[in-house]
Coordinates of C-alpha atoms and ligand atoms in Angstrom, one line a residue:
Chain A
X1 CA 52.9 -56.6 -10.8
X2 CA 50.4 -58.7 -10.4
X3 CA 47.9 -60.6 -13.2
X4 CA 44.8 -62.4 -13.3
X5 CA 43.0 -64.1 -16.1
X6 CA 39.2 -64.6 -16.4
X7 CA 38.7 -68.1 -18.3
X8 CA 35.5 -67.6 -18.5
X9 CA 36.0 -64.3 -20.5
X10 CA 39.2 -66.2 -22.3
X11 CA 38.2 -66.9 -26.0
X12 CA 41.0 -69.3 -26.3
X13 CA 42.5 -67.0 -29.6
X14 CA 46.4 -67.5 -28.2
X15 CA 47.7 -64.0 -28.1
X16 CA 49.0 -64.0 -24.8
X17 CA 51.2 -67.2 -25.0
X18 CA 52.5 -65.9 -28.3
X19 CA 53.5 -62.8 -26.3
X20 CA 55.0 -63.9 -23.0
X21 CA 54.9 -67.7 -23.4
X22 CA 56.6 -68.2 -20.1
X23 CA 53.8 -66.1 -18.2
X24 CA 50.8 -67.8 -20.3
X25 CA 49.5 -71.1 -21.5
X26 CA 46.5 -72.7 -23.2
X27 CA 44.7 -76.0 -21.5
X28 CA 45.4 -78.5 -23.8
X29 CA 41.3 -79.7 -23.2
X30 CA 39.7 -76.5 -24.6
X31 CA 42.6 -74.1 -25.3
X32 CA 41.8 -71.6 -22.6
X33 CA 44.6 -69.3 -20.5
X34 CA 46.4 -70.6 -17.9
X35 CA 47.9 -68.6 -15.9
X36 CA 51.9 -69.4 -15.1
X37 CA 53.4 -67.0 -13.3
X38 CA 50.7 -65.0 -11.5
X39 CA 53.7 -62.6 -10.5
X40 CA 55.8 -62.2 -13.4
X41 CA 59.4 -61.1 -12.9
X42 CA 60.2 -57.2 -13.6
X43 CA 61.9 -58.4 -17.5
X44 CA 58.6 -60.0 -18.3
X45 CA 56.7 -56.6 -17.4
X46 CA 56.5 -54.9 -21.0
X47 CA 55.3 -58.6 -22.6
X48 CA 52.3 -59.1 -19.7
X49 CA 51.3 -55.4 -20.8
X50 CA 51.6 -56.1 -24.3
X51 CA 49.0 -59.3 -23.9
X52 CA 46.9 -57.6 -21.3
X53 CA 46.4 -54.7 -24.0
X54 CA 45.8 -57.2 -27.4
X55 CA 43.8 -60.3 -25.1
X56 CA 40.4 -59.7 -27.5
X57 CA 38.6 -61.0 -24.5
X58 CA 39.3 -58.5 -21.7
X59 CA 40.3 -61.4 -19.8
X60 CA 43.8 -60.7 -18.7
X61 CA 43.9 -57.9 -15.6
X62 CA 47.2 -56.1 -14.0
X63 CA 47.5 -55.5 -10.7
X64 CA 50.4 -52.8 -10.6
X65 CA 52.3 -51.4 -7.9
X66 CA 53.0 -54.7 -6.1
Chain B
X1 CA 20.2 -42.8 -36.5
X2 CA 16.7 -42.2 -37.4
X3 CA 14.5 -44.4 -39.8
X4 CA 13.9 -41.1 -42.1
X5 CA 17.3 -40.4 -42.9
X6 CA 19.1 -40.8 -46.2
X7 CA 20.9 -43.8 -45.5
X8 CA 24.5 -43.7 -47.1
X9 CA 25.5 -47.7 -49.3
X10 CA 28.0 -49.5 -48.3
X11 CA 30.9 -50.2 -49.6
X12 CA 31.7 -46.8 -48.8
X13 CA 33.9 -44.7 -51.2
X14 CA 37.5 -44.4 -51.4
X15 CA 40.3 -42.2 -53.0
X16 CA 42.5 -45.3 -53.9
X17 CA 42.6 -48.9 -53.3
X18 CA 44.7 -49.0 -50.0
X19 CA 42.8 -45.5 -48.9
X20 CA 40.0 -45.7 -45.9
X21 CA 37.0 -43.5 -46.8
X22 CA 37.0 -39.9 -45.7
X23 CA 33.4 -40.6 -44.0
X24 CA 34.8 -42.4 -41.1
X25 CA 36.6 -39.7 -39.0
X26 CA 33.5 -37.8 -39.6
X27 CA 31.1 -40.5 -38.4
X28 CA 32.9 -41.1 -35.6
X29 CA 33.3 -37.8 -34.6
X30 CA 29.6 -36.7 -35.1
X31 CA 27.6 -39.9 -36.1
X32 CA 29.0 -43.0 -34.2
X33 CA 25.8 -44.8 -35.1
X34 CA 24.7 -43.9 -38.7
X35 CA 22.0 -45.7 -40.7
X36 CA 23.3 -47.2 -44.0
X37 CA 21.6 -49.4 -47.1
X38 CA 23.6 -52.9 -48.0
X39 CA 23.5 -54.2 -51.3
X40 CA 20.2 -56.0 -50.9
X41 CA 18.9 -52.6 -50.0
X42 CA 18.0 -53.7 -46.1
X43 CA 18.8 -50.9 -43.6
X44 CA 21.8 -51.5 -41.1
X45 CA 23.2 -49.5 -37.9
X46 CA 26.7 -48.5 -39.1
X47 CA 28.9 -47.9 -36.2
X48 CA 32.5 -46.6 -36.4
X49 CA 34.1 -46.1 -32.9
X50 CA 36.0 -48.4 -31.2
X51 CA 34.8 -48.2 -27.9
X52 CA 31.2 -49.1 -29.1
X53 CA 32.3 -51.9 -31.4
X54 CA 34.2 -53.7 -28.4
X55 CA 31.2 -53.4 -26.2
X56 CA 28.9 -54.7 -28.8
X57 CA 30.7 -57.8 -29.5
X58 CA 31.8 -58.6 -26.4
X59 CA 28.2 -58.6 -25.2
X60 CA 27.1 -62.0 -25.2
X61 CA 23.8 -61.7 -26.1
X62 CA 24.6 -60.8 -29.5
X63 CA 25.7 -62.7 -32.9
X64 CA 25.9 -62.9 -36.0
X65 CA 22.2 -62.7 -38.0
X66 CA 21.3 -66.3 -39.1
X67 CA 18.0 -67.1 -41.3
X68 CA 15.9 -67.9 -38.0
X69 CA 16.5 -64.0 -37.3
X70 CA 13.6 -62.8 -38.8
X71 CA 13.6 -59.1 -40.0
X72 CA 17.8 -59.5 -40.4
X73 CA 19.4 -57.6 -43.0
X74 CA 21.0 -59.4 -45.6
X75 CA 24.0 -58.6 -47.5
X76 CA 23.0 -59.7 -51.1
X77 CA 20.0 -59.5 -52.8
X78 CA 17.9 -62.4 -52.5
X79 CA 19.7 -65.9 -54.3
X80 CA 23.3 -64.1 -55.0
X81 CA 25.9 -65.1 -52.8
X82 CA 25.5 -68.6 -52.2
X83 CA 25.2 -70.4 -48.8
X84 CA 27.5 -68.1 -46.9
X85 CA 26.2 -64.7 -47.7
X86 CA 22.6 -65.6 -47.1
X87 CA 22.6 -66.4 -43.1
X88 CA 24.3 -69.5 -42.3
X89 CA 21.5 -72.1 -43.0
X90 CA 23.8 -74.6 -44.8
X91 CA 27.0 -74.0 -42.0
X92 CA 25.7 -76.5 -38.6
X93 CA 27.8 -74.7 -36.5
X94 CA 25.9 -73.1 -33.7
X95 CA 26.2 -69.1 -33.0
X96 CA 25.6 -68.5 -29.8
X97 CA 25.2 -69.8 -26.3
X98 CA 26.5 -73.2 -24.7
X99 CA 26.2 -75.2 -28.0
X100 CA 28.9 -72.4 -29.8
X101 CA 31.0 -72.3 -26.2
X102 CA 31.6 -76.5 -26.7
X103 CA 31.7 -76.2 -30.6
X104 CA 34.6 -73.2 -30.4
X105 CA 36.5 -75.1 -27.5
X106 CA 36.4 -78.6 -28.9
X107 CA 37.8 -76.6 -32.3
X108 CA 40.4 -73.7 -30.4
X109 CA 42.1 -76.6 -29.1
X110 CA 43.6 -77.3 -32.1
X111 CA 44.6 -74.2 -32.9
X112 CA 46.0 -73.0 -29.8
X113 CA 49.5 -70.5 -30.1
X114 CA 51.5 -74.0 -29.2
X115 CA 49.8 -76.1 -32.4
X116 CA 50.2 -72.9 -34.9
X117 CA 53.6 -72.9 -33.6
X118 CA 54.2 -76.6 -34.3
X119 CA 53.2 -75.9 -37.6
X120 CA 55.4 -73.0 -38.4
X121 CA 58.2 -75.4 -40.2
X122 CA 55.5 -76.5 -42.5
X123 CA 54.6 -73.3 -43.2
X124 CA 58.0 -72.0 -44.5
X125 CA 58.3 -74.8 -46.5
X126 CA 55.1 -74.2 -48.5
X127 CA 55.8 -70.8 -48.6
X128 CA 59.3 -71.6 -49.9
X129 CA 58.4 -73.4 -52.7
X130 CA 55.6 -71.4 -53.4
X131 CA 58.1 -68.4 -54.1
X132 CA 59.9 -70.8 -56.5
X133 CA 56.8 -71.0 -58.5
X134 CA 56.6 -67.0 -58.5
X135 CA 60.4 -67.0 -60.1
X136 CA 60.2 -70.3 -62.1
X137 CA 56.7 -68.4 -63.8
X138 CA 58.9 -65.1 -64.6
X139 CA 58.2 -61.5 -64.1
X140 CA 56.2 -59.2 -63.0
X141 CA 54.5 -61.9 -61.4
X142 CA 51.1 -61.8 -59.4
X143 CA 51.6 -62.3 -55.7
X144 CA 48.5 -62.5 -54.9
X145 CA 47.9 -66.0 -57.1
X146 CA 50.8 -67.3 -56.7
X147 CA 51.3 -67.6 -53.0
X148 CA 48.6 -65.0 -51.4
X149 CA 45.8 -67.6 -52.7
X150 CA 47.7 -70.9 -52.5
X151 CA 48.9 -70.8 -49.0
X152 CA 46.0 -70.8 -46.8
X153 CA 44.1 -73.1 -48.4
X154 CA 47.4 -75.8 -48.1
X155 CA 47.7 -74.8 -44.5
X156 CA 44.1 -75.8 -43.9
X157 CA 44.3 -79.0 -45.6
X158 CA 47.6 -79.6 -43.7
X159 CA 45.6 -78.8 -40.4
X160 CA 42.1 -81.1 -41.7
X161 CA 44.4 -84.2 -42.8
X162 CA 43.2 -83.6 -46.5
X163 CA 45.8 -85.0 -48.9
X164 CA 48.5 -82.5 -50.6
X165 CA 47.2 -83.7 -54.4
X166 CA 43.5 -82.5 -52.9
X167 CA 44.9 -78.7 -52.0
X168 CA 43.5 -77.6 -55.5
X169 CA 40.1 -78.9 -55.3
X170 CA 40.4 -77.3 -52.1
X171 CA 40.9 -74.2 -53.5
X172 CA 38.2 -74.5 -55.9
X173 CA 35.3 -74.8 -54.1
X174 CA 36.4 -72.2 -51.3
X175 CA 36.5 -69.6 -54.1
X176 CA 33.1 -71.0 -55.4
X177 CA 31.6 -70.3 -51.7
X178 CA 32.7 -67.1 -51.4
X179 CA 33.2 -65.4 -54.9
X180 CA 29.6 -64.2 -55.5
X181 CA 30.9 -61.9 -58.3
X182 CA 33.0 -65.0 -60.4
X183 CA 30.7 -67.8 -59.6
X184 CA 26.8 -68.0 -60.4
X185 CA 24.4 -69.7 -57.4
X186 CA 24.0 -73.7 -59.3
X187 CA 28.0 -73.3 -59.1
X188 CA 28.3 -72.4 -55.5
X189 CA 25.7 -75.1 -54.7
X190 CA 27.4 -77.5 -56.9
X191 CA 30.4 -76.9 -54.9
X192 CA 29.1 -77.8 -51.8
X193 CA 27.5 -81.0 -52.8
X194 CA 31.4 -81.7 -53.7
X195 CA 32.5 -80.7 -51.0
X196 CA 30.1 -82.5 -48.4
X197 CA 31.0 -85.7 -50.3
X198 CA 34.3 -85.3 -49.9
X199 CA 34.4 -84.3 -46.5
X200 CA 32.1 -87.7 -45.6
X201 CA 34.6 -89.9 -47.2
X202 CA 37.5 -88.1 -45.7
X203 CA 35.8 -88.3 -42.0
X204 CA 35.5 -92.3 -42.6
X205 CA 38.6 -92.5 -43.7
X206 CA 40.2 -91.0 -40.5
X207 CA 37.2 -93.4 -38.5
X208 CA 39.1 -96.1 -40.0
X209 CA 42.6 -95.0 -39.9
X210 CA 43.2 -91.8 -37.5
X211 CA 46.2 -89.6 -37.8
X212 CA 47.3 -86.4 -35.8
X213 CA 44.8 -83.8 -37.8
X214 CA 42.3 -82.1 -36.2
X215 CA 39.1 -84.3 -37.7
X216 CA 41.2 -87.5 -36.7
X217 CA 40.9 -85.8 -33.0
X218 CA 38.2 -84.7 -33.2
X219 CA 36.5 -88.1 -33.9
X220 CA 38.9 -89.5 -31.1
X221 CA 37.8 -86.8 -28.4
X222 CA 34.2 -88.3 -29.1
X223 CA 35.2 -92.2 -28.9
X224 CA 37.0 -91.6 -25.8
X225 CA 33.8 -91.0 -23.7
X226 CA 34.0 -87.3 -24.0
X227 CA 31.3 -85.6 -26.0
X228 CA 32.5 -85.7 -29.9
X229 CA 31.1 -83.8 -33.0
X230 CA 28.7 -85.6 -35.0
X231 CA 29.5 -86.3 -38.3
X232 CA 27.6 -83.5 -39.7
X233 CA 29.5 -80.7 -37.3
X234 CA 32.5 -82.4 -38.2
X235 CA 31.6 -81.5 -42.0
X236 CA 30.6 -77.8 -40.9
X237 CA 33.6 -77.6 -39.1
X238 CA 35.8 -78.5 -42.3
X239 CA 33.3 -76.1 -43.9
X240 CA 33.5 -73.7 -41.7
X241 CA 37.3 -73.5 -41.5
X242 CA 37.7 -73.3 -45.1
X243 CA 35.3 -70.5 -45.6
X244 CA 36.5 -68.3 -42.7
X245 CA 40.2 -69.0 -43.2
X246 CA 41.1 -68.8 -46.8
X247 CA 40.0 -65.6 -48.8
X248 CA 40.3 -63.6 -45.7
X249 CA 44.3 -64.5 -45.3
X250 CA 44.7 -64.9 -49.1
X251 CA 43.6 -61.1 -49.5
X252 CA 44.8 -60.2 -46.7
X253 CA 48.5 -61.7 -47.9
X254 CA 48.4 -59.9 -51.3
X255 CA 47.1 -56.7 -49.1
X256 CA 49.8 -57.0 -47.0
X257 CA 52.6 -57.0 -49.2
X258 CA 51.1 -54.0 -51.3
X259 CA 51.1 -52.0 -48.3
X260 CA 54.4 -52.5 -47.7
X261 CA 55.8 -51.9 -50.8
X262 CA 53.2 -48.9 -51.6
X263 CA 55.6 -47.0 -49.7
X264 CA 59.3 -48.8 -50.3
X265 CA 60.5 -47.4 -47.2
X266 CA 59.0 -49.3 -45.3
X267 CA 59.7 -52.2 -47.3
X268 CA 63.4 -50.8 -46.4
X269 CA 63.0 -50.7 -42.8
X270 CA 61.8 -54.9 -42.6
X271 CA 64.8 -55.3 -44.7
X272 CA 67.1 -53.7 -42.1
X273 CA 65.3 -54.9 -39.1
X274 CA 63.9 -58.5 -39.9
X275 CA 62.6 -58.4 -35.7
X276 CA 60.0 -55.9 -36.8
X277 CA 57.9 -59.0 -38.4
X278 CA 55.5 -59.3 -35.4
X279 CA 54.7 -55.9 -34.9
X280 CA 54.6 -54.6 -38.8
X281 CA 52.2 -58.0 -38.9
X282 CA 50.1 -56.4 -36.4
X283 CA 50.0 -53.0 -37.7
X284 CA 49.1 -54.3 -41.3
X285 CA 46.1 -55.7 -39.8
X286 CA 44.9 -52.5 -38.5
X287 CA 45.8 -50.6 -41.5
X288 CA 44.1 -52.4 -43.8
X289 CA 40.9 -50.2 -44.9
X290 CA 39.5 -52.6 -47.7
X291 CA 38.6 -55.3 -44.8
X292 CA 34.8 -56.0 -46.8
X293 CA 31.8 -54.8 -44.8
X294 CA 32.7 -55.4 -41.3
X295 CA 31.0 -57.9 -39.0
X296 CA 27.4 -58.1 -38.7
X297 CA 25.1 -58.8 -35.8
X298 CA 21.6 -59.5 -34.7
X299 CA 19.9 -57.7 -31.9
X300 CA 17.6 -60.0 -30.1
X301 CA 16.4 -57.2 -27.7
X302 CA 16.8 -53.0 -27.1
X303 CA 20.7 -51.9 -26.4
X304 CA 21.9 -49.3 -25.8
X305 CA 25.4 -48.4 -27.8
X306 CA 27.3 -45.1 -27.7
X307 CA 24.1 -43.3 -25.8
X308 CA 21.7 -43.8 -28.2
X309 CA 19.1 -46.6 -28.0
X310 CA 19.2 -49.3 -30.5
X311 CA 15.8 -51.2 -30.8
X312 CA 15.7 -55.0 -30.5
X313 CA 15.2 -56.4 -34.4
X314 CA 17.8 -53.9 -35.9
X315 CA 21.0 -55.6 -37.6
X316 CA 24.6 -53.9 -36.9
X317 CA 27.7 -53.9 -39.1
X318 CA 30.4 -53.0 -37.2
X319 CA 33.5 -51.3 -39.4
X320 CA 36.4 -52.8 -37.7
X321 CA 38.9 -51.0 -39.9
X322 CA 36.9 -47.3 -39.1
X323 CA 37.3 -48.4 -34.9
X324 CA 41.0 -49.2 -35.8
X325 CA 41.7 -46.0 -37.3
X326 CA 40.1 -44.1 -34.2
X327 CA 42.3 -41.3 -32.6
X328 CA 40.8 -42.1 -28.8
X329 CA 42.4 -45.0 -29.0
X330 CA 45.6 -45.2 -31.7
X331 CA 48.2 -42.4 -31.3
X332 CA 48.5 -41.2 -34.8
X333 CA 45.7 -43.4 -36.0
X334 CA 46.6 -42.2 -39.9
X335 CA 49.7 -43.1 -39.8
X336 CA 51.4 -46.8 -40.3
X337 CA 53.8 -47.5 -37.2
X338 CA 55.5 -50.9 -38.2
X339 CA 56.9 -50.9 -34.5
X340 CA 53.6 -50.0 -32.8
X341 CA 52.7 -52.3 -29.6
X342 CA 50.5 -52.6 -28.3
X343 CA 48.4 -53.1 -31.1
X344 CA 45.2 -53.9 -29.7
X345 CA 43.4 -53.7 -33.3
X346 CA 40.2 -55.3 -33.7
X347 CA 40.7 -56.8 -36.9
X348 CA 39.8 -59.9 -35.8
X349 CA 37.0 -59.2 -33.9
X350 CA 36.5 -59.4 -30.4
X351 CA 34.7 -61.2 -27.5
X352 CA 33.3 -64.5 -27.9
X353 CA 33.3 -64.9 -31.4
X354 CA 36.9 -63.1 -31.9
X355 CA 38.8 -64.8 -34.7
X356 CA 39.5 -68.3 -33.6
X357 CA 41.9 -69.0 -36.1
X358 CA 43.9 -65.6 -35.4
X359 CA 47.1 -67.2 -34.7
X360 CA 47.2 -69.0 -37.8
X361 CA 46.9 -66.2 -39.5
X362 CA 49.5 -64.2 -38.1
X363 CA 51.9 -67.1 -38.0
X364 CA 50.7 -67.3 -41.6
X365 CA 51.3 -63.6 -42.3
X366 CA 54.8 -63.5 -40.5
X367 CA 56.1 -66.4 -42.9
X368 CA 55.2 -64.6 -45.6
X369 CA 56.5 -61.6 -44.7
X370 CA 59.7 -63.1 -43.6
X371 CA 60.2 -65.2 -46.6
X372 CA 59.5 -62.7 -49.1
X373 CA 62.2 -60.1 -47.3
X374 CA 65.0 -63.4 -47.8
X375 CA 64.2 -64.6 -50.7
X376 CA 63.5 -61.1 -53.1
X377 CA 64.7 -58.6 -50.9
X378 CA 64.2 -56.4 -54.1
X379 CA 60.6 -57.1 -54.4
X380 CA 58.9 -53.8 -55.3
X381 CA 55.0 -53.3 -57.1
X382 CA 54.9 -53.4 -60.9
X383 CA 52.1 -50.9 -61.3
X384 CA 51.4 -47.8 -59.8
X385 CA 49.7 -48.1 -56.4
X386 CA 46.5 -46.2 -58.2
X387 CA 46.2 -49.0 -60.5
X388 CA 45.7 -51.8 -57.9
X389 CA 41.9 -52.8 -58.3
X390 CA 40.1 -53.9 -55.5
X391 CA 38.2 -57.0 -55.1
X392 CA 34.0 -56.4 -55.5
X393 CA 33.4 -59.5 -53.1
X394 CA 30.8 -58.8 -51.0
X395 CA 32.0 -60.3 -47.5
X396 CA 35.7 -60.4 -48.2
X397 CA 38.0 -57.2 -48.7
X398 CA 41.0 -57.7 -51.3
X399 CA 43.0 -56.6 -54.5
X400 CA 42.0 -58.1 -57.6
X401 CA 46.1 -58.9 -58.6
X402 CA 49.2 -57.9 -57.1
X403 CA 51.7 -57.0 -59.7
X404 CA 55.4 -57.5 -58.4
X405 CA 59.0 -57.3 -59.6
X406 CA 62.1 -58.2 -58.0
Ligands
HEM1 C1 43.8 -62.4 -41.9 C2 42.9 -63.4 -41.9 C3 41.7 -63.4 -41.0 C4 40.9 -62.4 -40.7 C5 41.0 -60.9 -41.0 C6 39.8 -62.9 -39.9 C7 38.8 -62.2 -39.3 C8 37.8 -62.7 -38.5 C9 36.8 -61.9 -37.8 C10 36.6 -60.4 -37.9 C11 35.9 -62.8 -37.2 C12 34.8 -62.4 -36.2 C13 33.5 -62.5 -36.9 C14 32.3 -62.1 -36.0 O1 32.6 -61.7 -34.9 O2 31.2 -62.2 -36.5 C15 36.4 -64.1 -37.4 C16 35.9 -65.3 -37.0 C17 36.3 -66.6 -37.2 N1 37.5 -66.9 -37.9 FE1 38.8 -65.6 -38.7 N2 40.0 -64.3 -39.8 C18 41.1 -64.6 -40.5 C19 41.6 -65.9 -40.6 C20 41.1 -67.0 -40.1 C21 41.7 -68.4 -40.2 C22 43.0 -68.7 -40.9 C23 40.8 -69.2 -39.6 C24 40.9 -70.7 -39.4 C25 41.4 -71.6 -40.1 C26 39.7 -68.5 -39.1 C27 38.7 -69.0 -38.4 C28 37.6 -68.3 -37.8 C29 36.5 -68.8 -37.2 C30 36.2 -70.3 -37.0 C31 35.7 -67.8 -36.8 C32 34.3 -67.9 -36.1 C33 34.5 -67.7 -34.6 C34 33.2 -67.7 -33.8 O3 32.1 -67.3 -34.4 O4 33.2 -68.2 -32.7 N3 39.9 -67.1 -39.4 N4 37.6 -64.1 -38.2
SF4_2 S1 44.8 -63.5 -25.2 FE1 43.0 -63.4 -23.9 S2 41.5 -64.5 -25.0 FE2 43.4 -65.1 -25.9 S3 44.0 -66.9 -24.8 FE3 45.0 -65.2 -23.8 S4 43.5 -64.7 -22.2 FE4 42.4 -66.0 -23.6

């Protein structure tokens, strides 16, 4: 699996770090995603889902099969 | 929608407090964009699906109706509902474009999932000792006023660097900017002259001696070369906070916890699975079918929404709890699932003006919860479920009281 955030999309509301806090962070300037671990390991899958599904921005995409 | 119609009122009606109304599968299913009459009897595009309602507010373009949007329906009738209800004339923060983008990232900083999480520990102690008071006052005890209404309002305070011994002024003049039914229009005024002064003295106090709140960085972002609020946003900001973070998580506390206890099983199943916390939070959220009238906005120019053309000039409300409830996109959308996830409810709105304080709120909510499953494990409602009265607030969805035992 693959992920890739839009920060311009990003509205900074969180949800993804409180899901898979080792796959997501928030700049510290403006609170936008930040993307850790563009290829998260195979245990983290079900979390980067979860966040991709709830992000109310759209702003997190999957690329699966890789 | 068209404009000869018979336009159904909103609030819409229901078979009992915690029901959603029977009209929204039915709108969805056949009239995704219906035409109703608010309470100041302007006309509104109702829409009920969620696929619409995520398009709408994630479109840019869009936002909330202010009182330069002529032709925007308002809520109230003209003079009721004080300076929230009526556009946001009195509230400096911008809506929309650049000048909302810097104003919501300056802000969303400090309330990123890392800061809520910081202030977790803080949380459970307020909540602690605001169960105390719930015992110390005796049974049946209302939920709702002891800790549903108290807690936000602290947690705010905490986050602005307002004093503890301020927490109940606080609370006052939130309720006075938001409870059209309790408080007249001179009172709601009053209560922002109050509040302004305070909020001025509070900002030079924090000029003079900074600490690690959000106005004390706030002023500091500005003095260190970057661009800072002005005095006035900073006020707004405090404002702003206050009004869109207290009644909404107080009701939504005393909401919660009747929910949960409507049916005691699930009550049960928290008590035998504490983990479940997050995700009951979550599905709480999107259950909740007394959520006030939805989000409103403004159309500046012709969109289209679910295939049907919606002219520039015409003012949405968009019932979040109807496009949580929608089969297409919730397996067994009736039904509460206190393990569903994902949960992507839209109870906090979506898109660039999505709830910017949502994490609070659910860190707020899981305390709660968790707390009240330690602490009185035998908490159960001390009226029927029927006799729960619902809140007549016009922008805000809640019970009136929430009787408990325990
Ligand atoms: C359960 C409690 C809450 C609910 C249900 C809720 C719901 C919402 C919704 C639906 C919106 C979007 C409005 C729109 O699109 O026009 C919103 C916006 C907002 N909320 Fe919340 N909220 C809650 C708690 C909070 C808290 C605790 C805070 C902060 C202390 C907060 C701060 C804000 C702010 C600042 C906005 C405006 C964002 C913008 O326009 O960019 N909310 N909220
Ligand atoms: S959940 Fe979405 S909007 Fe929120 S911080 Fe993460 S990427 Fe941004």
């Amino acid at each position: 699996m693959k992920v890739s955030v839009d920060e311009a999309k990003c509205c900074g509301a969180g949800q993804c770090v409180l899901l898979a806090p080792e796959v997501f962070d928030q700049r510290d300037e403006d609170g936008i995603v930040v993307l850790l671990t563009p290829e998260p390991s195979p245990d983290q899958h079900s979390d980067v889902r979860e966040a991709a599904a709830v992000c109310p921005a759209s702003a997190i995409t999957l690329h699966d099969g890789s | 929608m068209s404009p000869n119609e018979p336009a159904m009122r909103l609030p819409l009606p229901t078979d009992g407090p915690l029901e959603a109304p029977a009209e929204w599968q039915e709108l969805r299913r056949k009239c995704p964009v219906a035409t109703v009459e608010l309470p100041s009897g302007d006309k509104a595009a109702y829409l009920t699906r969620y696929d619409d309602i995520k398009a709408l507010l994630s479109d840019p373009r869009f936002a909330r109706p202010t009182d330069r949007d002529e032709g925007a329906a308002r809520i109230a009738p003209e003079g009721a509902g004080g300076p929230v209800a009526n556009g946001d004339s009195s509230i400096a923060i911008a809506t929309q474009g650049e000048e909302h983008l810097r104003w919501r990232r300056h802000v969303g900083k400090y309330l990123t999932a890392k800061r809520v999480t910081a202030l977790r520990p803080g949380m459970v102690a307020i909540v602690e000792s605001l169960v105390d008071d719930l015992v110390e006052q005796g049974q049946p005890g209302d939920l709702k006023a002891t800790v549903g209404f108290p807690l936000p309002v602290y947690v705010i305070c905490d986050l602005l660097g307002a004093p503890a011994e301020d927490r109940d002024r606080f609370s006052y003049w939130s309720d006075a900017f938001l409870n059209v039914s309790r408080y007249s229009t001179e009172e709601a005024q009053a209560s922002y002259g109050e509040f302004a002064r305070y909020m001025s003295e509070l900002i030079a106090a924090k000029r003079a001696e900074p600490g690690d709140d959000l106005i004390s960085n706030l002023i500091k972002d500005g003095t260190e070369g970057g661009e800072g609020l002005s005095d006035e946003l900073l006020l707004s900001t405090g404002m702003g906070l206050l009004v869109a973070g207290h009644e909404t998580t107080a009701n939504m506390i005393g909401k919660m916890v009747s929910m949960l206890l409507a049916d005691r099983t699930r009550w049960e199943r928290l008590l035998d699975d504490p983990s479940l916390v997050r995700t009951a939070v979550d599905e709480v959220l999107r259950f909740d079918a007394n959520f006030g009238f939805g989000v409103r906005r403004y159309l500046g120019e012709d969109v289209e929404v679910g295939g049907e053309l919606l002219p520039g000039g015409t003012t949405v409300v968009c019932a979040l709890s109807a496009a949580n409830r929608d089969e297409q996109v919730f397996a067994d959308a009736a039904e509460m699932d206190l393990t569903r996830a994902p949960n992507p409810h839209m109870t906090f709105g979506a898109g660039p003006h999505a709830c910017l304080g949502q994490s609070l709120a659910r860190t707020e909510l899981q305390v709660v919860l968790e707390v009240l499953l330690r602490r009185l494990p035998t908490l159960r409602l001390a009226v029927p479920v029927e006799e729960l009265q619902r809140v007549e607030g016009l922008l805000v969805g809640g019970l009136r009281t929430v009787p408990v035992r325990w």
